[in-house]
């Protein structure tokens, strides 16, 4: 038996458009252990959400959507399942918390009914027992007066409460894995902290594994065990939270860390120059080459594979690692500045 609850191998999701083939996800590999919180981070448009939707088979059903690779869940490849088989897995074994809780909840039904629908469908619970389950879930996620709140509609909830309601729905059938796509977006910092504490507590109490899709490095540092850094449809670095925050290897990871303020560090922020490449016109070599301050000729001609660093489990897709460039050299080498125009 594998030690991983889920193994994603060479996952590719391509969209056929009038402008060409958009390679939103292009060869992603991920591993998630039971009870582990894995973060997938990167800039907007790098393929994080499409990766999560591909795992759930939400995309890949249309003729214009091409989905390939392997997604093993408890040894079974989800990409080989029929849609009827996937409906039995979604919600019961793998749940997803979507980015916008307002659009995740149906405004025409009260929240309790929507949560109760999950155990009714997947566990054949009677209506009354399913309703009690919904009330228990709302209480579990910290909703005050759960009996009363279960009868209320989404518009009667605050943003933070709606997010808790969506999390309650995802937990109603005790899944092994929760995929949370930007669960703290548009929430104020106080509610954000409460949602993060809730996810951590649920993991500790139930052993549920969590795949967290986010661009917020503060959330990652606070919550996650392992981190996968994604850029232009590929994983460019993966390791523990300590590896990524204390020993970042890829210039893109370093750029992300340099572009956010850190408590206790009075330093000038360094934004990453340039823009990500177009996903329907990707370069032959490293996809970060045009924005990288350490670019070499090899970077523009050949795409690097993920290489293992001196730390076990810490991998990076960068020619600098293969060439043995010292970290000190990377940190002290000045970033390329754009030419001034007058």
Tab-separated table of C-alpha atoms in Angstrom:
chain	number	residue	atom	x	y	z
A	1	UNK	CA	0.000	0.000	0.000
A	2	UNK	CA	1.204	3.488	-0.822
A	3	UNK	CA	1.922	5.932	2.000
A	4	UNK	CA	0.075	8.619	0.037
A	5	UNK	CA	-3.655	9.188	-0.016
A	6	UNK	CA	-3.320	10.781	-3.452
A	7	UNK	CA	-0.635	10.670	-6.143
A	8	UNK	CA	-0.834	12.958	-9.178
A	9	UNK	CA	1.466	11.938	-12.041
A	10	UNK	CA	2.140	14.055	-15.144
A	11	UNK	CA	-1.267	15.759	-14.992
A	12	UNK	CA	-2.009	17.843	-18.083
A	13	UNK	CA	-5.061	19.994	-18.773
A	14	UNK	CA	-5.089	21.687	-22.167
A	15	UNK	CA	-7.827	23.892	-23.594
A	16	UNK	CA	-8.314	24.174	-27.358
A	17	UNK	CA	-9.132	27.781	-28.275
A	18	UNK	CA	-9.132	29.936	-31.399
A	19	UNK	CA	-5.769	31.393	-30.308
A	20	UNK	CA	-4.227	27.928	-29.926
A	21	UNK	CA	-3.800	25.272	-27.239
A	22	UNK	CA	-3.752	26.777	-23.730
A	23	UNK	CA	-1.557	24.559	-21.526
A	24	UNK	CA	-3.078	25.532	-18.188
A	25	UNK	CA	-1.628	22.485	-16.417
A	26	UNK	CA	1.360	20.899	-18.126
A	27	UNK	CA	2.883	17.928	-16.348
A	28	UNK	CA	2.101	18.429	-12.648
A	29	UNK	CA	3.210	15.858	-10.055
A	30	UNK	CA	1.890	15.992	-6.482
A	31	UNK	CA	1.817	13.705	-3.438
A	32	UNK	CA	-0.443	14.064	-0.385
A	33	UNK	CA	-0.176	11.951	2.772
A	34	UNK	CA	-3.093	11.262	5.142
A	35	UNK	CA	-3.479	14.119	7.620
A	36	UNK	CA	-1.086	16.356	5.678
A	37	UNK	CA	-1.771	19.935	4.585
A	38	UNK	CA	-0.208	20.618	1.177
A	39	UNK	CA	-0.198	24.150	-0.231
A	40	UNK	CA	-0.110	24.874	-3.961
A	41	UNK	CA	1.046	28.475	-4.372
A	42	UNK	CA	1.821	30.835	-7.230
A	43	UNK	CA	0.679	33.936	-9.069
A	44	UNK	CA	-2.836	34.259	-10.453
A	45	UNK	CA	-3.156	32.366	-13.723
A	46	UNK	CA	-0.406	29.826	-13.022
A	47	UNK	CA	-2.817	26.852	-13.065
A	48	UNK	CA	-3.521	26.253	-9.363
A	49	UNK	CA	-7.316	26.215	-9.563
A	50	UNK	CA	-7.358	24.252	-12.821
A	51	UNK	CA	-5.163	21.620	-11.137
A	52	UNK	CA	-7.671	21.201	-8.311
A	53	UNK	CA	-10.604	21.125	-10.737
A	54	UNK	CA	-8.791	18.539	-12.863
A	55	UNK	CA	-8.290	16.281	-9.838
A	56	UNK	CA	-12.024	16.519	-9.120
A	57	UNK	CA	-12.789	15.946	-12.839
A	58	UNK	CA	-14.762	19.193	-12.988
A	59	UNK	CA	-12.891	20.041	-16.191
A	60	UNK	CA	-11.986	17.658	-18.979
A	61	UNK	CA	-15.511	16.660	-20.021
A	62	UNK	CA	-15.856	18.917	-23.080
A	63	UNK	CA	-14.325	18.307	-26.492
A	64	UNK	CA	-12.291	21.504	-26.132
A	65	UNK	CA	-10.800	20.271	-22.830
A	66	UNK	CA	-8.036	17.656	-22.948
A	67	UNK	CA	-7.198	15.942	-19.649
A	68	UNK	CA	-4.404	13.370	-19.327
A	69	UNK	CA	-2.047	11.818	-16.781
A	70	UNK	CA	-2.807	9.869	-13.603
A	71	UNK	CA	-4.590	10.819	-10.385
A	72	UNK	CA	-4.377	7.867	-8.001
A	73	UNK	CA	-6.700	8.012	-4.994
A	74	UNK	CA	-6.159	4.995	-2.728
A	75	UNK	CA	-4.577	3.259	-5.711
A	76	UNK	CA	-7.431	3.916	-8.162
A	77	UNK	CA	-6.948	6.279	-11.101
A	78	UNK	CA	-9.683	8.926	-10.993
A	79	UNK	CA	-9.091	9.857	-14.629
A	80	UNK	CA	-10.285	6.386	-15.639
A	81	UNK	CA	-13.547	6.660	-13.689
A	82	UNK	CA	-16.883	7.271	-15.365
A	83	UNK	CA	-18.865	10.381	-14.463
A	84	UNK	CA	-21.299	8.240	-12.455
A	85	UNK	CA	-18.389	6.786	-10.446
A	86	UNK	CA	-16.943	10.268	-9.852
A	87	UNK	CA	-20.276	11.511	-8.474
A	88	UNK	CA	-19.996	8.844	-5.773
A	89	UNK	CA	-16.479	10.052	-4.883
A	90	UNK	CA	-17.110	13.814	-4.928
A	91	UNK	CA	-18.418	14.956	-1.573
A	92	UNK	CA	-18.182	11.514	0.021
A	93	UNK	CA	-14.452	10.809	-0.213
A	94	UNK	CA	-13.009	14.027	-1.706
A	95	UNK	CA	-14.656	17.374	-1.008
A	96	UNK	CA	-13.898	20.797	-2.438
A	97	UNK	CA	-14.226	24.238	-0.888
A	98	UNK	CA	-14.577	26.712	-3.738
A	99	UNK	CA	-13.129	30.191	-3.883
A	100	UNK	CA	-16.364	32.182	-3.578
A	101	UNK	CA	-18.761	30.841	-0.919
A	102	UNK	CA	-21.598	33.051	-2.172
A	103	UNK	CA	-21.650	31.280	-5.544
A	104	UNK	CA	-21.067	27.865	-3.911
A	105	UNK	CA	-24.358	28.097	-1.998
A	106	UNK	CA	-27.738	28.122	-3.727
A	107	UNK	CA	-29.611	31.298	-2.700
A	108	UNK	CA	-32.986	29.560	-3.132
A	109	UNK	CA	-32.424	27.012	-0.326
A	110	UNK	CA	-31.539	27.433	3.321
A	111	UNK	CA	-28.033	26.428	4.365
A	112	UNK	CA	-29.163	23.441	6.449
A	113	UNK	CA	-30.964	21.856	3.501
A	114	UNK	CA	-27.885	22.210	1.301
A	115	UNK	CA	-25.619	20.603	3.911
A	116	UNK	CA	-28.146	17.837	4.630
A	117	UNK	CA	-28.278	16.957	0.941
A	118	UNK	CA	-24.781	15.440	1.122
A	119	UNK	CA	-25.499	12.666	3.706
A	120	UNK	CA	-28.878	12.064	2.071
A	121	UNK	CA	-27.255	11.352	-1.293
A	122	UNK	CA	-24.057	9.586	-0.227
A	123	UNK	CA	-25.135	7.821	2.978
A	124	UNK	CA	-28.879	7.371	2.362
A	125	UNK	CA	-29.705	9.100	5.643
A	126	UNK	CA	-33.358	9.928	6.330
A	127	UNK	CA	-34.294	13.592	5.962
A	128	UNK	CA	-34.558	14.197	9.718
A	129	UNK	CA	-31.217	12.505	10.494
A	130	UNK	CA	-29.532	14.401	7.654
A	131	UNK	CA	-30.872	17.686	9.047
A	132	UNK	CA	-29.459	16.861	12.473
A	133	UNK	CA	-26.151	16.098	10.792
A	134	UNK	CA	-26.245	19.533	9.154
A	135	UNK	CA	-26.855	21.211	12.520
A	136	UNK	CA	-23.956	19.230	14.051
A	137	UNK	CA	-21.653	20.319	11.214
A	138	UNK	CA	-22.578	23.986	11.649
A	139	UNK	CA	-21.833	23.677	15.358
A	140	UNK	CA	-18.547	21.955	14.594
A	141	UNK	CA	-17.348	24.808	12.397
A	142	UNK	CA	-18.229	27.390	15.032
A	143	UNK	CA	-21.528	28.798	13.747
A	144	UNK	CA	-23.431	30.292	16.730
A	145	UNK	CA	-27.026	29.089	17.330
A	146	UNK	CA	-26.703	26.310	14.707
A	147	UNK	CA	-30.367	25.231	15.032
A	148	UNK	CA	-31.514	28.707	14.051
A	149	UNK	CA	-28.792	29.349	11.481
A	150	UNK	CA	-29.492	26.074	9.642
A	151	UNK	CA	-32.907	27.450	8.654
A	152	UNK	CA	-31.461	30.689	7.314
A	153	UNK	CA	-30.471	31.459	3.718
A	154	UNK	CA	-26.979	32.314	2.403
A	155	UNK	CA	-27.763	36.045	2.127
A	156	UNK	CA	-28.438	36.081	5.887
A	157	UNK	CA	-24.859	34.902	6.583
A	158	UNK	CA	-21.768	37.094	6.695
A	159	UNK	CA	-18.864	36.275	4.372
A	160	UNK	CA	-16.997	34.380	7.069
A	161	UNK	CA	-20.110	32.443	8.073
A	162	UNK	CA	-20.806	31.482	4.462
A	163	UNK	CA	-17.271	30.130	4.185
A	164	UNK	CA	-17.802	28.129	7.380
A	165	UNK	CA	-21.068	26.842	5.935
A	166	UNK	CA	-19.270	25.637	2.798
A	167	UNK	CA	-16.625	23.945	4.963
A	168	UNK	CA	-19.410	22.326	7.024
A	169	UNK	CA	-20.887	20.993	3.782
A	170	UNK	CA	-17.538	19.586	2.704
A	171	UNK	CA	-17.154	17.790	6.052
A	172	UNK	CA	-20.656	16.372	6.274
A	173	UNK	CA	-19.653	12.945	4.924
A	174	UNK	CA	-16.238	12.701	6.676
A	175	UNK	CA	-14.044	12.844	3.533
A	176	UNK	CA	-10.424	11.675	3.452
A	177	UNK	CA	-9.305	14.723	1.465
A	178	UNK	CA	-10.485	18.329	1.232
A	179	UNK	CA	-9.362	20.541	-1.653
A	180	UNK	CA	-9.678	24.173	-0.545
A	181	UNK	CA	-9.398	26.701	-3.376
A	182	UNK	CA	-8.540	30.117	-1.892
A	183	UNK	CA	-10.783	29.590	1.173
A	184	UNK	CA	-9.824	32.930	2.769
A	185	UNK	CA	-10.191	35.194	-0.281
A	186	UNK	CA	-12.121	38.436	0.411
A	187	UNK	CA	-12.238	37.756	4.163
A	188	UNK	CA	-10.863	40.239	6.683
A	189	UNK	CA	-7.816	39.179	8.689
A	190	UNK	CA	-9.795	38.279	11.822
A	191	UNK	CA	-12.183	35.943	9.973
A	192	UNK	CA	-9.267	34.634	7.915
A	193	UNK	CA	-7.469	33.593	11.101
A	194	UNK	CA	-10.613	31.879	12.361
A	195	UNK	CA	-11.011	29.896	9.120
A	196	UNK	CA	-7.350	28.829	9.245
A	197	UNK	CA	-7.691	27.756	12.881
A	198	UNK	CA	-10.793	25.798	11.896
A	199	UNK	CA	-8.972	23.953	9.093
A	200	UNK	CA	-6.054	23.132	11.396
A	201	UNK	CA	-8.359	21.894	14.151
A	202	UNK	CA	-10.353	19.734	11.744
A	203	UNK	CA	-7.153	18.173	10.432
A	204	UNK	CA	-5.956	17.442	13.975
A	205	UNK	CA	-9.306	16.017	15.111
A	206	UNK	CA	-10.317	14.010	12.044
A	207	UNK	CA	-7.013	13.287	10.260
A	208	UNK	CA	-8.408	14.727	7.027
A	209	UNK	CA	-5.773	15.639	4.442
A	210	UNK	CA	-6.057	19.125	2.941
A	211	UNK	CA	-4.817	20.465	-0.384
A	212	UNK	CA	-4.807	24.248	-0.030
A	213	UNK	CA	-4.714	26.360	-3.196
A	214	UNK	CA	-3.600	29.908	-2.392
A	215	UNK	CA	-1.371	32.823	-3.342
A	216	UNK	CA	-1.146	34.068	0.254
A	217	UNK	CA	2.265	33.109	1.636
A	218	UNK	CA	1.206	34.184	5.125
A	219	UNK	CA	-1.511	31.520	5.082
A	220	UNK	CA	1.025	28.943	3.912
A	221	UNK	CA	3.512	29.737	6.676
A	222	UNK	CA	0.759	29.584	9.292
A	223	UNK	CA	-0.939	26.355	8.270
A	224	UNK	CA	0.836	24.061	5.828
A	225	UNK	CA	3.222	21.114	6.187
A	226	UNK	CA	4.450	20.996	2.582
A	227	UNK	CA	4.456	23.533	-0.240
A	228	UNK	CA	4.408	23.132	-4.022
A	229	UNK	CA	5.298	26.318	-5.935
A	230	UNK	CA	3.611	26.517	-9.339
A	231	UNK	CA	4.513	28.697	-12.327
A	232	UNK	CA	3.009	28.691	-15.841
A	233	UNK	CA	1.387	25.279	-15.457
A	234	UNK	CA	4.335	23.487	-13.828
A	235	UNK	CA	5.640	22.775	-10.325
A	236	UNK	CA	9.003	24.553	-10.059
A	237	UNK	CA	9.798	23.785	-6.408
A	238	UNK	CA	8.436	21.548	-3.669
A	239	UNK	CA	9.438	20.960	-0.062
A	240	UNK	CA	8.455	21.434	3.541
A	241	UNK	CA	7.359	24.865	4.722
A	242	UNK	CA	10.808	25.260	6.324
A	243	UNK	CA	12.509	24.379	3.020
A	244	UNK	CA	10.494	26.910	1.053
A	245	UNK	CA	10.659	29.798	3.534
A	246	UNK	CA	14.161	29.260	4.957
A	247	UNK	CA	16.001	27.645	2.010
A	248	UNK	CA	14.246	28.661	-1.234
A	249	UNK	CA	16.129	27.430	-4.296
A	250	UNK	CA	14.175	28.532	-7.341
A	251	UNK	CA	14.524	32.211	-8.356
A	252	UNK	CA	10.733	32.404	-8.697
A	253	UNK	CA	10.225	31.209	-5.117
A	254	UNK	CA	12.824	33.712	-3.942
A	255	UNK	CA	11.048	36.435	-5.907
A	256	UNK	CA	7.709	35.615	-4.273
A	257	UNK	CA	9.276	35.810	-0.822
A	258	UNK	CA	11.073	39.078	-1.613
A	259	UNK	CA	7.857	40.696	-2.836
A	260	UNK	CA	5.922	40.379	0.432
A	261	UNK	CA	6.694	42.194	3.706
A	262	UNK	CA	8.104	40.163	6.594
A	263	UNK	CA	7.621	41.122	10.257
A	264	UNK	CA	10.830	42.440	11.824
A	265	UNK	CA	12.580	43.019	8.479
A	266	UNK	CA	12.938	46.649	7.421
A	267	UNK	CA	13.830	45.920	3.814
A	268	UNK	CA	12.693	47.255	0.460
A	269	UNK	CA	10.277	44.969	-1.350
A	270	UNK	CA	11.522	43.597	-4.662
A	271	UNK	CA	8.707	42.866	-7.135
A	272	UNK	CA	9.241	40.244	-9.825
A	273	UNK	CA	9.835	42.123	-13.076
A	274	UNK	CA	7.833	41.309	-16.188
A	275	UNK	CA	4.773	39.149	-16.756
A	276	UNK	CA	4.193	35.365	-16.891
A	277	UNK	CA	4.334	33.874	-20.398
A	278	UNK	CA	1.182	33.310	-22.419
A	279	UNK	CA	-0.053	29.759	-21.812
A	280	UNK	CA	-0.769	29.252	-25.531
A	281	UNK	CA	2.693	30.456	-26.581
A	282	UNK	CA	5.129	28.995	-24.049
A	283	UNK	CA	8.925	29.244	-24.487
A	284	UNK	CA	11.019	26.168	-25.262
A	285	UNK	CA	13.241	26.447	-22.203
A	286	UNK	CA	12.546	27.452	-18.618
A	287	UNK	CA	9.260	29.336	-18.443
A	288	UNK	CA	10.675	31.775	-15.910
A	289	UNK	CA	13.737	32.618	-18.029
A	290	UNK	CA	12.507	36.021	-19.280
A	291	UNK	CA	11.929	37.218	-15.691
A	292	UNK	CA	14.859	35.495	-13.986
A	293	UNK	CA	17.811	37.628	-12.782
A	294	UNK	CA	20.141	34.605	-13.036
A	295	UNK	CA	19.176	33.414	-16.536
A	296	UNK	CA	21.772	31.448	-18.549
A	297	UNK	CA	21.794	30.414	-22.200
A	298	UNK	CA	20.842	26.873	-21.222
A	299	UNK	CA	17.722	28.204	-19.493
A	300	UNK	CA	16.339	29.590	-22.755
A	301	UNK	CA	16.959	26.415	-24.766
A	302	UNK	CA	16.132	23.531	-22.455
A	303	UNK	CA	13.466	22.976	-19.824
A	304	UNK	CA	14.834	21.746	-16.465
A	305	UNK	CA	13.371	18.741	-14.626
A	306	UNK	CA	12.740	18.652	-10.890
A	307	UNK	CA	16.056	17.915	-9.174
A	308	UNK	CA	16.548	16.763	-5.587
A	309	UNK	CA	18.518	19.197	-3.428
A	310	UNK	CA	20.797	18.351	-0.517
A	311	UNK	CA	17.671	18.262	1.688
A	312	UNK	CA	15.613	15.045	1.264
A	313	UNK	CA	12.174	15.755	-0.163
A	314	UNK	CA	13.139	19.228	-1.377
A	315	UNK	CA	13.067	19.409	-5.185
A	316	UNK	CA	13.578	22.303	-7.604
A	317	UNK	CA	13.357	22.686	-11.395
A	318	UNK	CA	16.293	25.009	-12.031
A	319	UNK	CA	19.552	24.703	-13.962
A	320	UNK	CA	21.310	26.648	-11.190
A	321	UNK	CA	20.818	23.664	-8.887
A	322	UNK	CA	22.378	21.297	-11.424
A	323	UNK	CA	25.253	23.696	-12.045
A	324	UNK	CA	25.894	23.892	-8.287
A	325	UNK	CA	25.518	27.662	-7.946
A	326	UNK	CA	25.818	28.628	-4.284
A	327	UNK	CA	22.806	30.152	-2.541
A	328	UNK	CA	24.919	33.109	-1.412
A	329	UNK	CA	25.680	33.944	-5.032
A	330	UNK	CA	21.987	33.913	-5.867
A	331	UNK	CA	21.122	36.229	-3.001
A	332	UNK	CA	23.910	38.742	-3.622
A	333	UNK	CA	23.657	38.888	-7.398
A	334	UNK	CA	21.668	42.050	-8.251
A	335	UNK	CA	18.259	41.696	-9.837
A	336	UNK	CA	17.986	42.849	-13.444
A	337	UNK	CA	16.465	46.311	-13.665
A	338	UNK	CA	14.314	47.399	-16.616
A	339	UNK	CA	15.830	49.953	-18.941
A	340	UNK	CA	14.763	53.508	-18.257
A	341	UNK	CA	12.772	55.247	-20.937
A	342	UNK	CA	12.452	58.986	-21.394
